[in-house]
Amino acid sequence: MTASRSDELELFNERAGIREFDGGLSRDIAERLAEEDVEAYRHKCEVDSIVRMYKTKGGDAVKSFLLQVEKHRGSETANRLREEALAQIRLGKTK
């Protein structure tokens, strides 16, 4: 599963709209919460991609990818992805 920009935009608009119109939240709060939903979706997609990469291309490919993540998005993001992907791999996930 890969998160495309159009998927993320659709998810954002859907979640913000539901929270604003059905939940009665202000637009600002609804959008902030929708951004959190999109980030969680993106993170799950990245973890799934890393697990697949490990299974198909091996650990060196994952290390290279995570170095790029660290360079562009910071060590906290790279470490979180690394830890969660490793946990999935240990559980035998094959995504």
Short mmCIF file of C-alpha atoms in Angstrom, two decimals:
data_model
loop_
_atom_site.label_atom_id
_atom_site.label_comp_id
_atom_site.label_asym_id
_atom_site.label_seq_id
_atom_site.Cartn_x
_atom_site.Cartn_y
_atom_site.Cartn_z
CA MET A 1 0.00 0.00 0.00
CA THR A 2 1.38 3.38 -0.97
CA ALA A 3 -0.16 6.68 0.05
CA SER A 4 -0.62 8.90 -2.99
CA ARG A 5 -1.24 12.64 -2.74
CA SER A 6 -4.73 12.17 -4.13
CA ASP A 7 -5.47 9.47 -1.52
CA GLU A 8 -4.20 11.76 1.21
CA LEU A 9 -6.22 14.73 -0.04
CA GLU A 10 -9.37 12.62 -0.28
CA LEU A 11 -8.84 11.28 3.24
CA PHE A 12 -8.15 14.78 4.58
CA ASN A 13 -11.29 16.27 3.03
CA GLU A 14 -13.45 13.35 4.14
CA ARG A 15 -12.22 13.36 7.74
CA ALA A 16 -12.34 17.16 8.07
CA GLY A 17 -15.85 17.29 6.60
CA ILE A 18 -17.17 14.58 8.87
CA ARG A 19 -15.74 16.25 11.95
CA GLU A 20 -16.97 19.69 10.96
CA PHE A 21 -20.47 18.88 9.72
CA ASP A 22 -21.38 15.71 11.60
CA GLY A 23 -19.25 16.35 14.67
CA GLY A 24 -19.95 20.05 15.01
CA LEU A 25 -16.28 21.04 15.31
CA SER A 26 -14.88 24.30 13.98
CA ARG A 27 -13.18 24.09 10.59
CA ASP A 28 -9.76 24.77 12.16
CA ILE A 29 -10.05 21.95 14.69
CA ALA A 30 -11.56 19.57 12.11
CA GLU A 31 -8.65 20.24 9.72
CA ARG A 32 -6.03 19.81 12.44
CA LEU A 33 -7.48 16.44 13.40
CA ALA A 34 -7.74 15.44 9.74
CA GLU A 35 -4.04 16.24 9.29
CA GLU A 36 -3.29 13.82 12.14
CA ASP A 37 -5.40 11.15 10.38
CA VAL A 38 -3.49 11.67 7.14
CA GLU A 39 -0.14 11.43 8.91
CA ALA A 40 -1.20 8.17 10.60
CA TYR A 41 -2.32 6.78 7.22
CA ARG A 42 0.94 7.83 5.57
CA HIS A 43 2.97 6.27 8.38
CA LYS A 44 1.11 2.95 8.09
CA CYS A 45 1.69 2.92 4.34
CA GLU A 46 5.40 3.62 4.82
CA VAL A 47 5.76 0.86 7.42
CA ASP A 48 4.01 -1.58 5.07
CA SER A 49 6.33 -0.50 2.24
CA ILE A 50 9.42 -0.99 4.39
CA VAL A 51 8.29 -4.50 5.36
CA ARG A 52 7.75 -5.34 1.68
CA MET A 53 11.13 -3.82 0.80
CA TYR A 54 12.83 -5.93 3.44
CA LYS A 55 11.15 -9.10 2.16
CA THR A 56 11.94 -8.42 -1.52
CA LYS A 57 15.18 -6.42 -1.51
CA GLY A 58 16.76 -7.08 1.88
CA GLY A 59 18.08 -5.11 4.79
CA ASP A 60 20.56 -2.98 2.83
CA ALA A 61 17.74 -1.48 0.76
CA VAL A 62 15.83 -0.65 3.94
CA LYS A 63 18.91 0.94 5.51
CA SER A 64 19.43 3.07 2.42
CA PHE A 65 15.79 4.15 2.40
CA LEU A 66 15.81 5.04 6.09
CA LEU A 67 18.99 7.08 5.66
CA GLN A 68 17.15 9.17 3.09
CA VAL A 69 14.17 9.53 5.42
CA GLU A 70 16.51 10.68 8.18
CA LYS A 71 18.21 13.16 5.87
CA HIS A 72 14.98 14.71 4.62
CA ARG A 73 12.55 14.26 7.53
CA GLY A 74 14.72 13.77 10.60
CA SER A 75 16.00 10.99 12.81
CA GLU A 76 12.83 10.82 14.91
CA THR A 77 10.74 9.92 11.86
CA ALA A 78 13.32 7.42 10.58
CA ASN A 79 13.62 5.77 14.00
CA ARG A 80 9.86 5.47 14.39
CA LEU A 81 9.55 3.87 10.95
CA ARG A 82 12.47 1.53 11.69
CA GLU A 83 11.05 0.41 15.03
CA GLU A 84 7.53 -0.20 13.75
CA ALA A 85 8.68 -2.00 10.60
CA LEU A 86 11.00 -4.20 12.65
CA ALA A 87 8.13 -5.07 14.99
CA GLN A 88 5.98 -6.06 12.00
CA ILE A 89 8.78 -8.15 10.53
CA ARG A 90 9.28 -9.93 13.86
CA LEU A 91 5.55 -10.71 13.90
CA GLY A 92 5.93 -12.32 10.50
CA LYS A 93 4.01 -9.71 8.50
CA THR A 94 4.52 -10.06 4.76
CA LYS A 95 2.98 -6.87 3.36
#
